[in-house]
Coordinates of N, CA, C and O in Angstrom, one line a residue:
G1477 N 10.3 -26.6 17.2 CA 9.9 -27.4 17.1 C 10.7 -28.4 17.6 O 11.9 -28.6 16.6
I1478 N 10.1 -30.1 16.8 CA 11.0 -31.3 17.4 C 10.7 -32.1 15.8 O 8.9 -32.3 16.1
P1479 N 11.1 -32.2 14.7 CA 12.3 -32.3 14.9 C 13.0 -30.5 14.4 O 11.7 -30.2 13.6
L1480 N 14.4 -30.1 14.7 CA 14.7 -29.1 14.8 C 14.9 -28.9 13.4 O 15.8 -30.0 12.6
N1481 N 14.2 -28.0 12.4 CA 14.3 -27.3 10.9 C 15.8 -27.0 11.5 O 16.1 -25.4 12.1
E1482 N 16.9 -27.3 11.0 CA 18.5 -27.6 10.8 C 18.4 -25.6 10.3 O 19.3 -24.9 10.0
E1483 N 17.5 -25.2 9.1 CA 17.8 -23.6 8.2 C 17.5 -23.2 9.6 O 18.6 -21.3 9.2
V1484 N 16.0 -23.0 10.2 CA 15.9 -22.4 11.2 C 17.3 -22.3 12.3 O 17.3 -20.8 12.9
W1485 N 17.5 -23.0 12.6 CA 18.5 -23.1 13.3 C 19.8 -22.1 13.0 O 20.1 -21.1 13.9
K1486 N 20.6 -22.2 11.8 CA 20.9 -21.6 11.8 C 20.8 -19.8 12.1 O 21.5 -19.0 12.0
A1487 N 19.8 -19.6 11.4 CA 19.6 -18.1 11.1 C 18.9 -18.0 12.5 O 19.0 -16.4 11.9
I1488 N 18.4 -18.2 13.3 CA 18.0 -18.0 14.5 C 19.5 -18.1 15.8 O 19.3 -17.7 17.1
E1489 N 20.1 -19.0 15.6 CA 21.5 -19.5 17.1 C 22.3 -18.1 17.1 O 22.4 -17.9 18.1
P1490 N 22.4 -17.1 16.4 CA 23.5 -16.2 16.2 C 23.0 -15.2 17.7 O 23.4 -15.1 19.0
G1491 N 21.7 -15.0 17.3 CA 21.1 -14.1 18.7 C 20.5 -14.2 20.2 O 20.3 -14.3 20.4
L1492 N 20.9 -16.1 19.8 CA 20.7 -16.7 21.3 C 21.6 -16.7 22.4 O 22.7 -16.3 22.5
E1493 N 20.8 -16.6 23.5 CA 22.1 -16.6 24.8 C 22.5 -18.3 24.8 O 21.8 -19.1 24.3
P1494 N 23.4 -17.9 25.7 CA 23.4 -19.6 25.8 C 22.8 -20.9 26.9 O 22.9 -21.7 26.0
G1495 N 22.1 -19.7 27.3 CA 20.9 -20.5 28.2 C 19.5 -21.3 27.3 O 19.5 -22.2 27.1
Q1496 N 19.7 -19.8 26.0 CA 19.3 -20.9 25.0 C 19.0 -21.7 24.3 O 18.7 -22.4 23.3
K1497 N 21.0 -22.0 23.7 CA 21.6 -22.6 23.4 C 20.7 -24.5 24.1 O 21.0 -25.3 23.0
L1498 N 21.1 -24.4 25.0 CA 21.2 -25.2 26.1 C 20.2 -26.1 25.2 O 20.4 -27.5 25.4
G1499 N 18.9 -25.9 25.0 CA 17.8 -27.5 24.9 C 18.5 -27.7 23.1 O 18.4 -29.1 23.2
K1500 N 19.4 -27.1 22.3 CA 19.3 -27.8 20.7 C 20.8 -28.5 21.8 O 20.8 -29.8 20.5
E1501 N 21.5 -28.0 22.3 CA 22.3 -28.9 23.0 C 21.9 -29.8 23.0 O 23.1 -31.8 23.8
M1502 N 21.0 -30.3 24.3 CA 20.2 -31.2 25.0 C 19.8 -32.2 23.9 O 19.9 -33.4 24.1
L1503 N 19.3 -31.5 23.0 CA 18.8 -32.5 21.9 C 19.1 -33.7 21.0 O 19.5 -34.4 20.7
D1504 N 20.7 -33.2 20.9 CA 21.9 -33.1 19.8 C 22.4 -34.1 20.9 O 22.6 -35.7 20.3
V1505 N 22.4 -34.4 22.1 CA 23.3 -35.3 23.1 C 22.4 -36.4 22.8 O 22.9 -37.3 22.9
G1506 N 21.4 -36.3 23.1 CA 20.1 -37.1 23.0 C 20.2 -37.6 21.9 O 19.7 -39.5 21.7
R1507 N 20.5 -37.5 20.8 CA 20.4 -38.4 19.2 C 21.3 -39.3 19.2 O 20.7 -40.1 18.6
E1508 N 22.5 -39.0 20.0 CA 23.8 -39.5 19.7 C 23.5 -40.9 21.1 O 24.0 -42.1 20.6
M1509 N 23.1 -40.7 22.2 CA 23.0 -41.7 23.6 C 22.0 -42.1 23.7 O 21.8 -43.1 24.8
G1510 N 20.5 -41.2 23.7 CA 19.0 -41.8 23.5 C 18.7 -43.9 23.1 O 20.1 -43.5 22.0
Q1511 N 18.2 -44.1 23.9 CA 18.1 -45.3 23.2 C 16.7 -45.4 22.1 O 16.3 -44.3 22.0
K1512 N 16.8 -46.3 21.5 CA 16.1 -45.8 19.5 C 14.8 -46.5 20.5 O 14.6 -47.5 21.7
F1513 N 13.9 -46.0 19.6 CA 12.4 -47.1 20.2 C 12.3 -48.0 19.3 O 12.5 -47.8 17.7
Y1514 N 11.8 -48.8 19.7 CA 11.4 -50.4 18.9 C 10.0 -50.8 19.7 O 9.8 -50.5 20.8
P1515 N 9.2 -51.0 18.5 CA 7.9 -50.5 19.3 C 7.7 -52.1 19.9 O 8.6 -53.4 19.1
L1516 N 7.3 -52.8 20.7 CA 6.8 -54.0 21.5 C 6.5 -55.3 20.4 O 5.6 -54.6 19.2
P1517 N 7.4 -56.3 20.6 CA 6.6 -57.4 19.5 C 5.3 -57.9 19.5 O 4.6 -57.4 20.6
A1518 N 4.5 -58.9 18.5 CA 3.4 -58.7 18.4 C 3.0 -59.6 20.4 O 3.9 -60.9 20.1
G1519 N 1.9 -59.4 20.6 CA 1.3 -59.9 21.4 C 1.7 -59.5 23.0 O 1.3 -59.8 23.9
A1520 N 2.6 -58.8 22.7 CA 3.3 -58.0 24.3 C 2.4 -57.2 25.4 O 2.7 -56.9 26.5
Q1521 N 1.9 -56.2 24.4 CA 1.0 -55.1 24.8 C -0.6 -56.0 25.7 O -0.4 -55.7 27.0
D1522 N -0.7 -56.7 25.2 CA -1.5 -58.0 26.1 C -1.4 -58.6 27.0 O -1.9 -58.6 27.3
F1523 N 0.3 -59.4 26.8 CA 0.4 -60.4 27.7 C 0.7 -59.0 28.7 O 0.6 -59.2 30.1
E1524 N 1.1 -57.7 28.2 CA 1.5 -56.5 30.0 C 0.7 -56.3 30.3 O 0.7 -56.2 31.9
K1525 N -0.9 -56.5 30.2 CA -2.0 -56.0 30.7 C -2.7 -57.2 31.0 O -3.0 -56.7 32.3
V1526 N -2.6 -58.1 30.6 CA -2.9 -59.5 31.5 C -2.0 -59.6 32.9 O -2.5 -60.1 34.3
Y1527 N -1.0 -59.3 32.8 CA -0.2 -59.5 34.0 C -0.2 -58.6 34.9 O -0.3 -58.8 36.1
L1528 N -0.3 -57.4 34.4 CA -0.7 -55.9 35.5 C -1.9 -56.4 36.1 O -1.9 -56.0 37.9
S1529 N -3.3 -56.5 35.6 CA -4.6 -56.8 36.0 C -4.6 -57.7 37.0 O -4.9 -58.0 38.3
E1530 N -3.6 -59.1 36.2 CA -4.1 -60.3 37.4 C -3.0 -59.8 39.1 O -2.8 -60.4 40.4
M1531 N -1.8 -59.1 38.5 CA -0.5 -58.9 39.9 C -1.5 -57.6 40.3 O -1.8 -57.7 41.6
E1532 N -2.7 -57.5 40.1 CA -3.6 -55.9 41.0 C -4.5 -57.0 41.9 O -4.6 -56.3 42.9
A1533 N -5.0 -57.6 41.2 CA -5.2 -58.7 41.9 C -5.2 -59.6 42.9 O -5.6 -59.8 44.0
V1534 N -4.0 -59.7 43.1 CA -3.6 -60.3 44.0 C -3.3 -59.2 45.2 O -3.2 -59.6 46.3
M1535 N -2.4 -58.3 44.7 CA -2.3 -57.3 45.7 C -3.4 -57.1 46.2 O -3.1 -56.8 47.6
F1536 N -4.5 -56.6 45.5 CA -5.9 -56.2 46.8 C -6.7 -57.5 47.3 O -8.1 -57.6 47.6
N1537 N -5.9 -59.1 47.2 CA -6.4 -59.6 47.6 C -8.3 -60.0 46.2 O -9.2 -60.5 46.9
K1538 N -7.9 -60.1 45.4 CA -8.8 -59.8 44.5 C -8.6 -61.8 44.4 O -9.7 -62.3 42.6
Q1539 N -7.8 -62.3 43.9 CA -7.0 -63.7 42.7 C -6.2 -64.1 44.1 O -5.0 -63.3 44.4
T1540 N -6.0 -65.1 43.9 CA -5.0 -66.0 44.4 C -4.0 -65.9 43.6 O -3.7 -65.5 42.5
I1541 N -3.2 -66.5 44.3 CA -1.6 -66.1 43.5 C -1.2 -67.1 42.2 O -0.9 -67.0 41.2
E1542 N -1.6 -68.4 43.1 CA -1.9 -69.8 41.6 C -2.6 -69.4 40.4 O -2.2 -69.7 39.4
K1543 N -4.2 -68.8 40.8 CA -5.3 -68.6 39.5 C -4.3 -67.3 38.7 O -4.3 -67.5 37.4
A1544 N -3.8 -66.5 39.0 CA -3.1 -65.6 38.8 C -1.5 -66.2 38.2 O -1.2 -65.9 36.3
F1545 N -1.0 -66.8 38.6 CA 0.2 -67.5 37.6 C 0.0 -68.3 36.7 O 0.0 -67.8 35.8
D1546 N -1.6 -68.8 36.4 CA -2.5 -69.7 35.2 C -2.3 -68.8 34.2 O -2.4 -68.7 33.2
R1547 N -3.2 -67.8 34.7 CA -3.1 -66.7 33.6 C -2.9 -66.3 32.8 O -2.5 -65.5 31.6
I1548 N -1.4 -65.9 33.5 CA -0.5 -65.0 33.3 C 0.2 -66.0 32.3 O 1.1 -65.4 31.1
M1549 N 0.5 -67.3 32.7 CA 1.4 -68.0 31.7 C -0.1 -67.9 30.5 O 1.0 -68.6 29.2
A1550 N -0.7 -68.1 31.0 CA -1.8 -68.5 29.6 C -1.6 -67.5 28.2 O -1.2 -67.5 27.2
A1551 N -1.2 -66.1 28.7 CA -1.7 -64.8 27.8 C 0.2 -65.2 27.9 O 0.4 -65.0 26.3
A1552 N 1.2 -65.7 28.5 CA 2.7 -65.1 27.7 C 2.3 -66.6 26.5 O 2.7 -66.6 25.4
K1553 N 1.6 -67.5 27.0 CA 1.7 -68.9 25.8 C 1.4 -68.4 24.1 O 1.8 -68.5 23.3
D1554 N 0.3 -67.4 24.7 CA -0.6 -66.6 23.7 C 0.1 -65.9 22.9 O 0.5 -65.8 21.7
A1555 N 1.6 -64.7 23.7 CA 1.8 -64.6 23.7 C 3.3 -64.5 22.1 O 3.2 -64.3 21.6
E1556 N 3.2 -65.4 23.1 CA 4.3 -66.4 22.2 C 4.0 -66.3 20.8 O 4.7 -66.9 20.1
G1557 N 2.4 -67.2 20.3 CA 2.3 -67.7 19.8 C 2.1 -66.8 18.9 O 2.5 -67.0 17.3
K1558 N 1.6 -65.3 18.8 CA 1.7 -64.3 17.9 C 3.6 -64.0 17.7 O 3.2 -63.6 16.5
M1559 N 4.5 -63.9 18.3 CA 5.1 -64.0 17.6 C 5.7 -64.0 17.4 O 6.4 -64.1 15.9
A1560 N 5.4 -65.8 17.1 CA 5.9 -67.2 16.4 C 5.2 -66.5 15.1 O 5.9 -67.0 13.7
E1561 N 3.7 -66.7 14.8 CA 3.2 -65.9 13.8 C 4.0 -65.2 12.7 O 4.3 -64.9 11.8
V1562 N 4.7 -63.9 13.7 CA 5.5 -63.0 12.6 C 6.6 -63.2 12.0 O 7.3 -62.6 11.6
N1563 N 7.5 -64.0 12.7 CA 8.1 -64.3 12.6 C 8.1 -65.7 10.8 O 8.2 -65.8 10.2

């Protein structure tokens, strides 16, 4: 499993075929080169929901682009306010 228990790895590694060791090699590369996970800032998740919903409504002719823009901008201001509260 992940995270890999290094003690267990050292015990089983000698008996593994080269192809079986590839997963460990990939994990090591991912640890070094992979992007770090950072949670979304406060308000970002709500903004994303509004944005996606409004843009889908526009694409399916359920909403005008002008109304969608107004709602998206209101959601952006709300998210901005939530971010300011955190700082």
